[in-house]
């Protein structure tokens, strides 16, 4: 072989070697070192193309501080856009990849969110399948993730997939028909600002979550986010003095807002990280995950000192706000032991520090007076007396329309068939009363009667009369008067109509929009295991008090020191009571 051919061959070999080294180097850069920014090497090629202010989330997550790849993955060292975007996560915080995005800095929170109720939706699945008659009680270990992956969903599961799964934290933006306004799923559902238009390329990342982020999910069902702000959804025929349009176009009515909202408090001022992001346990219902009670702030409450607090997340929340707590400073604890870090002692009183900033708010203590010591009210929850109103949907109808089309979050697209929900009198009303799953008398939504027609979807026709006890988030300082419970058809769950206390006994005349009847043979089932409407005996006890409150309307009245003894004196004829309805009390057992 000539020397010339040898030189040409060597040149070719050298060229191939150089090309191989270049390709190998690029491969190493784009695959072996995908996280250089997070490792402290401030090299991020993403900003070469995505350096505009509108594409920067700002704050502690600003591109200048952590780059883009720390959250979005991909290969920031690559000089080629295709290679740079390979493996990129367009939706940081999505639970499918959260361990490699948010979870790298917030591992504890990411793990907890995966088992939280906002992810599993176990309570929603349980109530829906129970209402459809598919399970014997409103309790299940199934999650929305199970429902979304079912090859052939049942009628209830199909209903969940089309109407309920949009609030499921695993439902990504790409699996939505309203994706253009969402910040994202998973962590981003709360911490990525809801976008006003498609033109917003990168919404801010929120450390402090504002109330309007909660509206997207919590303005349906119990509608607590709406109620907290003094907004009620209404039907067109509902009378309203201050009509408004809700944020998503539904008809609404402006009412008095919750006293906490009126004083400038936000949702997060009460709710703790264990409630919002989960506590690491897969609970069956929201009540089990919630820790904060009215007593947690207003007392009587469990107290400790900061030297005994063992809650790393709370410690980090304080550190990020450049706050500290003295070891011997008093701290109030929620029901599960989590410290209320934004509640601070002020002498013998307490002040609340708004988490979004602003001046402290004085927290009034629960009065130690006759009203709060009244015998017979031991099971009564605070909200039963201090809730001003509650959403009411007394005549709801749900049916399946096989000719319609609707988005299916399980399939990720629009499919044939649609679930239609209609009502004739969506409005607001004075809360009814029911027994909650923890054995307390609490506010309950009036009505809860309706028809569920799943025959076109392979199910059955069911006529429902249920009761749902919950805190409506319409707190007011002034409690409702005694007669509004003890002489009220609505409070007993009878619905609209007239309740009379006559010498022959109580008599009710009215419609069929209540969840129960007067002196029922059995209590109306509740939407949680252990919850129910009032029994006939409970109604009798309430109404027997109602006979007397017409005259004895003050808790300090001597009649209420021992009501059983007062009834005994009435039946023995040793009182001066002359009311007509007393004849029923004298003859009743």
XYZ file of C-alpha atoms in Angstrom:
589
model
C 0.000 0.000 0.000
C 1.377 3.412 -0.994
C 2.199 6.067 1.566
C -0.447 8.307 0.030
C -3.162 5.745 0.701
C -1.880 5.284 4.237
C -2.106 9.027 4.870
C -5.675 9.178 3.495
C -6.690 6.210 5.665
C -5.144 7.769 8.752
C -6.931 11.041 8.076
C -10.238 9.241 7.716
C -9.625 7.299 10.920
C -8.749 10.488 12.777
C -11.885 12.183 11.470
C -14.022 9.267 12.604
C -12.322 9.281 15.994
C -12.909 13.022 16.452
C -16.554 12.621 15.403
C -17.022 9.705 17.758
C -15.490 11.651 20.640
C -17.776 14.618 19.863
C -20.847 12.406 19.731
C -19.806 10.623 22.917
C -19.183 13.940 24.660
C -22.584 15.240 23.626
C -24.173 11.948 24.754
C -22.494 12.241 28.129
C -23.501 15.858 28.511
C -27.109 15.288 27.517
C -27.621 12.043 29.423
C -25.056 11.510 32.111
C -25.251 15.076 33.495
C -28.911 16.168 33.183
C -28.995 18.147 36.453
C -25.943 20.390 36.521
C -27.863 23.432 37.728
C -29.234 21.582 40.752
C -25.717 20.342 41.502
C -24.439 23.889 41.729
C -22.893 24.307 38.269
C -24.683 27.328 36.805
C -24.829 26.118 33.230
C -28.277 26.203 31.673
C -28.626 26.458 27.934
C -32.417 26.671 28.199
C -32.302 30.399 28.879
C -30.634 31.001 25.532
C -34.055 30.464 23.946
C -36.334 30.869 26.958
C -34.863 33.924 28.622
C -37.844 36.240 28.392
C -39.372 37.669 31.550
C -42.726 36.060 30.736
C -41.046 32.649 30.701
C -39.514 33.062 34.150
C -41.536 32.041 37.237
C -39.571 34.483 39.401
C -39.214 34.346 43.166
C -37.277 31.510 44.753
C -37.823 29.461 41.588
C -36.387 32.106 39.243
C -34.320 30.765 36.364
C -31.339 32.848 37.497
C -31.344 30.947 40.808
C -32.083 27.357 39.848
C -32.196 27.291 36.070
C -34.920 25.581 34.063
C -33.849 21.939 34.159
C -34.146 21.723 37.944
C -37.901 21.647 37.451
C -38.381 20.822 33.778
C -35.644 18.169 33.416
C -34.341 17.782 29.845
C -30.647 18.373 28.974
C -29.602 22.006 29.514
C -26.012 21.354 28.363
C -27.083 20.346 24.868
C -26.671 22.866 22.060
C -29.345 21.194 19.967
C -32.987 21.961 20.798
C -34.166 18.433 20.043
C -31.614 16.900 22.371
C -32.179 19.614 24.961
C -35.912 18.881 25.079
C -35.483 15.128 25.272
C -37.052 13.864 28.506
C -38.337 17.320 29.384
C -41.234 17.589 31.856
C -43.606 20.278 30.633
C -45.637 20.056 33.831
C -43.325 20.060 36.875
C -45.088 18.743 39.942
C -47.071 16.143 37.970
C -47.250 13.126 40.260
C -45.969 10.782 37.565
C -42.528 12.458 37.698
C -42.637 14.423 40.947
C -39.728 12.512 42.501
C -37.425 13.974 39.834
C -38.876 17.512 39.892
C -40.426 19.026 43.028
C -39.530 15.954 45.042
C -35.814 16.574 44.693
C -36.114 19.560 47.022
C -39.424 18.748 48.704
C -39.247 14.977 49.128
C -41.403 14.808 52.260
C -44.198 16.869 50.757
C -44.153 14.976 47.447
C -44.467 11.662 49.248
C -47.352 12.885 51.372
C -49.271 14.364 48.447
C -49.284 10.965 46.738
C -51.398 9.497 49.556
C -53.503 12.571 50.330
C -57.239 12.697 49.703
C -56.796 15.313 46.981
C -54.883 12.608 45.120
C -56.730 9.423 46.060
C -60.284 10.838 46.116
C -61.404 7.843 48.167
C -64.333 9.684 49.733
C -65.677 10.789 46.353
C -65.413 7.265 44.958
C -67.131 5.789 48.008
C -70.124 8.151 48.003
C -70.621 7.928 44.247
C -70.523 4.147 44.066
C -72.781 3.883 47.129
C -75.321 6.322 45.673
C -75.385 4.251 42.478
C -76.074 1.135 44.561
C -72.794 -0.559 43.640
C -71.416 -0.958 47.192
C -73.320 -1.523 50.480
C -71.947 1.492 52.395
C -70.087 4.719 51.566
C -66.637 3.280 52.226
C -63.996 1.838 49.906
C -60.254 1.389 49.500
C -60.552 2.232 45.793
C -59.060 5.472 44.526
C -59.732 7.663 41.529
C -56.584 6.213 39.966
C -58.264 2.787 40.075
C -61.404 4.202 38.483
C -59.487 5.981 35.719
C -57.624 2.830 34.686
C -60.608 0.466 34.718
C -60.923 -1.125 31.241
C -64.714 -1.345 31.480
C -66.011 1.136 34.067
C -69.258 0.592 35.948
C -71.969 3.276 35.644
C -70.733 4.990 38.827
C -67.129 4.797 37.654
C -68.108 6.234 34.279
C -69.875 9.070 36.111
C -66.736 9.710 38.178
C -64.497 9.651 35.105
C -66.562 12.261 33.307
C -67.688 14.613 36.084
C -65.382 14.207 39.078
C -61.876 13.186 38.035
C -60.905 16.649 36.832
C -60.041 17.568 40.427
C -57.913 14.432 40.798
C -54.292 15.552 41.261
C -53.014 12.845 38.892
C -55.049 14.208 35.981
C -52.479 15.990 33.843
C -53.104 19.101 31.756
C -52.883 17.099 28.549
C -55.890 15.076 29.697
C -58.231 18.030 30.009
C -60.540 20.094 27.868
C -59.780 23.193 30.010
C -56.000 22.788 30.115
C -55.239 26.261 28.779
C -56.196 27.937 32.058
C -54.603 25.467 34.471
C -51.244 25.781 36.127
C -50.868 22.027 36.147
C -51.571 18.887 38.116
C -50.029 17.419 41.244
C -48.077 20.076 43.151
C -48.738 22.596 40.406
C -52.507 22.353 40.845
C -52.110 24.542 43.938
C -48.646 26.078 43.589
C -48.705 27.141 39.929
C -50.821 30.206 39.305
C -54.029 29.654 37.338
C -53.515 31.221 33.933
C -55.854 33.863 32.567
C -55.170 33.106 28.898
C -53.197 30.777 26.677
C -50.713 33.610 26.143
C -49.325 33.208 29.666
C -46.302 30.984 28.926
C -45.055 30.468 32.475
C -47.310 31.172 35.457
C -45.618 32.143 38.738
C -44.809 29.402 41.227
C -46.656 30.170 44.453
C -45.276 29.480 47.895
C -48.309 31.073 49.567
C -51.456 29.755 47.892
C -54.258 32.339 47.424
C -57.931 31.485 47.837
C -58.786 31.591 44.132
C -56.529 28.562 43.591
C -58.922 26.594 45.825
C -62.022 27.627 43.851
C -61.352 25.331 40.901
C -62.165 22.209 42.909
C -63.907 23.417 46.065
C -66.617 25.432 44.324
C -68.517 22.228 43.546
C -70.136 19.610 45.786
C -70.145 21.249 49.269
C -69.106 24.552 47.619
C -67.115 25.636 50.665
C -64.789 27.953 48.721
C -67.767 29.857 47.356
C -69.567 29.971 50.703
C -66.453 31.223 52.508
C -66.455 34.261 50.216
C -70.199 34.833 50.614
C -71.208 33.401 47.234
C -74.045 30.952 46.642
C -74.803 29.144 43.409
C -78.447 29.584 42.465
C -80.932 28.461 39.861
C -82.428 31.141 37.606
C -85.726 31.062 39.521
C -84.100 31.588 42.931
C -84.832 34.955 44.486
C -81.686 36.988 45.102
C -81.222 40.624 46.109
C -77.583 40.764 44.940
C -77.184 38.524 41.879
C -73.667 37.911 40.514
C -71.876 35.717 37.986
C -69.521 33.231 39.553
C -65.957 32.901 38.297
C -66.913 30.131 35.849
C -70.152 31.686 34.577
C -72.672 30.008 36.883
C -75.474 32.126 38.308
C -74.768 33.217 41.869
C -75.992 35.344 44.728
C -73.930 37.573 47.001
C -74.554 36.847 50.694
C -72.727 37.561 53.941
C -69.270 36.021 53.833
C -67.681 33.952 56.574
C -66.526 36.103 59.501
C -62.947 34.896 58.995
C -63.011 35.961 55.337
C -64.576 39.297 56.282
C -61.606 39.935 58.574
C -59.070 39.290 55.857
C -58.175 35.662 56.516
C -57.401 33.136 53.789
C -58.060 29.398 53.515
C -54.448 28.623 54.408
C -54.627 30.668 57.615
C -56.657 27.864 59.166
C -55.654 24.778 57.183
C -52.362 23.028 57.922
C -49.816 21.312 55.702
C -51.029 17.912 56.947
C -54.532 18.750 55.748
C -53.587 20.246 52.379
C -50.697 17.984 51.372
C -51.630 14.957 53.457
C -50.073 13.418 56.526
C -48.668 10.288 54.893
C -51.759 8.184 55.621
C -54.313 7.195 52.979
C -57.487 8.283 54.763
C -60.957 7.231 53.714
C -62.670 10.603 54.215
C -61.707 14.269 54.526
C -62.848 14.463 58.138
C -60.089 12.012 59.089
C -57.394 14.106 57.418
C -58.590 17.440 58.837
C -56.933 18.468 62.099
C -58.091 22.022 62.749
C -61.170 22.556 64.883
C -62.813 25.793 65.997
C -61.424 25.029 69.447
C -57.878 24.846 68.056
C -57.819 28.647 67.905
C -60.662 29.756 70.139
C -60.198 27.161 72.882
C -60.289 25.155 74.936
C -57.294 23.750 73.058
C -54.326 21.467 73.612
C -51.176 23.472 74.274
C -47.484 22.665 74.462
C -44.169 24.486 74.098
C -41.977 24.734 71.025
C -39.235 22.728 72.747
C -41.532 19.700 72.470
C -42.587 20.247 68.857
C -41.249 17.610 66.460
C -42.502 18.699 63.031
C -39.742 19.303 60.449
C -42.091 20.780 57.857
C -43.361 23.393 60.298
C -39.769 24.189 61.271
C -38.919 24.698 57.591
C -41.956 26.931 57.083
C -40.713 29.161 59.890
C -37.148 29.148 58.569
C -38.260 30.145 55.066
C -40.044 33.120 56.616
C -36.989 34.002 58.720
C -39.005 33.356 61.872
C -37.997 31.625 65.081
C -39.767 30.465 68.222
C -38.323 30.403 71.717
C -38.179 26.891 73.228
C -40.434 27.886 76.136
C -42.987 29.775 73.997
C -46.488 28.325 74.175
C -47.953 26.771 71.052
C -51.392 25.426 70.307
C -51.769 22.045 68.658
C -54.379 20.791 66.213
C -56.229 17.521 66.799
C -53.421 15.450 65.268
C -50.682 17.263 67.170
C -49.527 19.576 64.355
C -48.557 23.032 65.697
C -50.499 26.107 64.623
C -47.324 28.036 63.886
C -49.117 31.224 62.810
C -50.956 31.468 66.119
C -48.885 33.214 68.793
C -49.523 33.943 72.472
C -50.178 37.542 73.452
C -50.251 37.537 77.239
C -53.295 35.478 78.147
C -54.709 35.935 74.646
C -53.686 34.760 71.176
C -53.049 36.525 67.886
C -53.130 35.053 64.408
C -50.457 36.033 61.886
C -51.892 35.859 58.330
C -49.688 33.544 56.275
C -49.864 35.883 53.277
C -48.742 38.818 55.416
C -50.533 41.676 57.087
C -51.256 42.811 60.634
C -52.028 40.245 63.348
C -55.662 39.417 64.095
C -56.900 39.043 67.654
C -58.398 35.613 68.288
C -61.342 35.849 70.696
C -61.646 33.042 73.233
C -64.774 30.918 73.446
C -66.894 32.602 76.140
C -67.386 30.743 79.399
C -71.046 31.671 79.692
C -74.475 30.082 80.061
C -74.902 29.616 76.301
C -71.720 27.553 76.015
C -72.352 25.577 79.208
C -75.960 24.703 78.351
C -76.772 21.122 79.336
C -77.899 18.941 76.469
C -75.568 20.582 73.947
C -72.586 18.322 74.658
C -72.778 16.751 71.183
C -73.337 20.055 69.410
C -70.578 21.194 67.036
C -69.702 24.902 66.958
C -70.834 25.235 63.335
C -74.336 23.984 64.174
C -75.064 27.295 65.924
C -72.596 29.624 64.208
C -73.269 28.858 60.498
C -75.400 31.479 58.777
C -76.481 29.504 55.714
C -75.669 26.440 53.641
C -75.958 25.518 49.924
C -79.153 23.661 49.123
C -79.922 21.403 46.174
C -83.185 19.734 47.195
C -84.319 18.331 43.863
C -81.325 17.216 41.824
C -81.645 14.893 38.852
C -78.818 12.988 37.177
C -79.199 10.894 34.051
C -77.093 9.504 31.231
C -77.626 10.778 27.698
C -76.221 8.242 25.203
C -76.567 10.756 22.361
C -74.359 13.368 23.984
C -70.566 13.721 24.123
C -68.391 14.338 27.147
C -64.742 14.372 28.143
C -63.579 11.134 29.781
C -60.573 11.706 32.054
C -59.848 7.991 32.013
C -59.478 7.841 28.233
C -58.151 11.375 27.877
C -60.618 12.505 25.249
C -64.222 13.196 24.346
C -66.361 10.061 24.099
C -69.947 9.312 23.200
C -72.459 9.695 25.998
C -72.810 12.365 28.671
C -74.003 12.621 32.237
C -76.486 15.465 32.646
C -77.193 17.097 36.004
C -80.210 19.334 36.373
C -81.946 20.984 39.307
C -85.005 23.132 39.685
C -84.207 25.023 42.880
C -80.486 25.361 43.607
C -80.380 27.938 46.382
C -79.254 28.595 49.951
C -81.025 28.039 53.243
C -80.668 27.822 56.996
C -78.649 24.690 57.837
C -80.424 21.541 58.859
C -79.019 19.342 61.607
C -77.661 15.810 61.382
C -75.294 13.476 63.180
C -71.810 13.435 61.659
C -69.595 10.378 61.358
C -67.832 11.356 64.599
C -71.080 11.529 66.566
C -71.571 15.307 66.710
C -74.632 17.295 65.705
C -73.505 19.465 62.804
C -74.957 21.521 59.920
C -76.431 19.493 57.102
C -77.384 20.462 53.562
C -81.174 20.889 53.195
C -82.844 18.612 50.710
C -80.490 15.927 49.401
C -83.403 14.342 47.565
C -83.197 13.463 43.909
C -83.304 10.947 41.108
C -80.320 9.104 39.696
C -81.196 7.482 36.384
C -78.334 5.299 35.151
C -80.483 2.938 33.081
C -79.088 4.216 29.766
C -75.574 3.497 31.074
C -76.394 -0.043 32.186
C -77.318 0.888 35.751
C -80.603 1.358 37.573
C -83.088 4.075 38.455
C -82.673 5.217 42.060
C -84.643 7.731 44.094
C -82.410 9.106 46.803
C -83.049 10.675 50.197
C -79.711 11.316 51.854
C -78.191 13.674 54.368
C -74.736 15.236 54.301
C -73.289 16.833 57.433
C -70.391 19.250 56.932
C -69.049 22.657 57.917
C -70.445 25.062 55.315
C -67.769 27.744 56.014
C -70.371 30.476 56.596
C -69.371 31.197 60.185
C -70.764 34.215 61.958
C -70.130 35.404 65.501
C -73.813 35.723 66.352
C -75.322 32.291 66.985
C -78.692 31.310 65.572
C -81.550 31.677 68.039
C -82.963 28.702 69.921
C -86.203 28.624 67.959
C -84.363 28.274 64.635
C -83.355 24.782 65.756
C -86.008 23.727 68.260
C -89.063 25.025 66.373
C -87.829 24.636 62.798
C -88.875 22.177 60.108
C -85.680 22.926 58.185
C -83.464 22.114 61.179
C -85.110 18.703 61.587
C -84.642 17.910 57.883
C -88.350 18.066 57.013
C -87.863 20.556 54.199
C -90.119 23.441 53.258
C -93.492 23.503 54.954
C -95.178 24.415 58.222
C -94.299 22.891 61.583
C -96.853 23.454 64.347
C -96.538 22.606 68.028
C -100.113 21.787 69.036
C -101.736 20.373 72.217
C -102.012 17.028 70.401
C -98.340 17.101 69.474
C -96.126 18.436 66.663
C -97.676 18.520 63.193
C -95.920 19.121 59.878
C -97.520 19.962 56.544
C -95.392 20.614 53.490
C -93.679 19.277 50.438
C -91.423 16.295 49.892
C -88.145 18.193 49.560
C -86.773 17.173 52.948
C -84.520 14.232 53.698
C -86.805 12.834 56.391
C -90.298 13.007 57.843
C -91.619 13.886 61.261
C -90.828 11.075 63.723
C -89.359 8.683 61.137
C -89.303 4.931 61.644
C -85.561 5.016 60.901
C -82.941 7.713 60.512
C -82.012 8.880 57.021
C -78.614 7.478 55.965
C -75.713 9.888 55.725
C -73.025 10.125 53.073
C -70.377 8.824 55.489
C -70.275 5.679 57.589
C -71.832 6.522 60.964
C -73.498 9.729 59.762
C -77.281 9.959 59.714
C -80.300 12.164 60.072
C -82.081 12.652 63.384
C -84.043 9.782 64.905
C -87.668 10.092 66.036
C -86.527 10.256 69.671
C -84.011 13.015 68.899
C -86.708 14.983 67.093
C -89.023 14.622 70.112
C -86.351 15.900 72.488
C -85.620 18.880 70.236
C -89.298 19.766 69.883
C -90.017 19.350 73.585
C -87.457 22.094 74.163
C -89.117 24.028 71.356
C -92.385 24.174 73.293
C -90.585 25.960 76.122
C -88.232 28.295 74.241
C -91.219 30.339 73.084
C -91.182 31.869 76.581
C -87.870 30.750 78.065
C -85.502 31.964 75.349
C -82.399 32.677 77.439
C -79.803 30.046 78.357
C -79.539 31.457 81.874
C -83.250 30.805 82.504
C -83.695 28.415 85.446
C -85.739 26.003 83.299
C -82.540 24.899 81.514
C -80.433 24.099 84.578
C -82.060 20.647 84.592
C -84.625 20.344 81.832
C -85.633 16.806 82.796
C -86.513 18.041 86.289
C -88.418 20.972 84.770
C -90.482 18.539 82.679
C -91.135 16.489 85.767
C -92.549 19.522 87.557
C -94.690 20.341 84.493
C -96.181 16.828 84.410
C -96.811 16.926 88.145
C -98.727 20.180 87.727
C -96.424 22.140 89.993
C -95.666 24.916 87.495
C -97.583 27.935 86.271
C -97.029 27.205 82.562
C -100.221 27.815 80.559
C -99.057 27.290 76.969
C -101.373 25.250 74.724
C -98.620 22.922 73.518
C -97.775 21.986 77.091
C -100.570 19.411 76.949
C -98.354 17.328 74.654
C -95.426 17.614 77.046
C -97.587 16.591 80.005
C -98.804 13.459 78.230
C -95.651 12.438 76.388
C -93.304 9.912 78.034
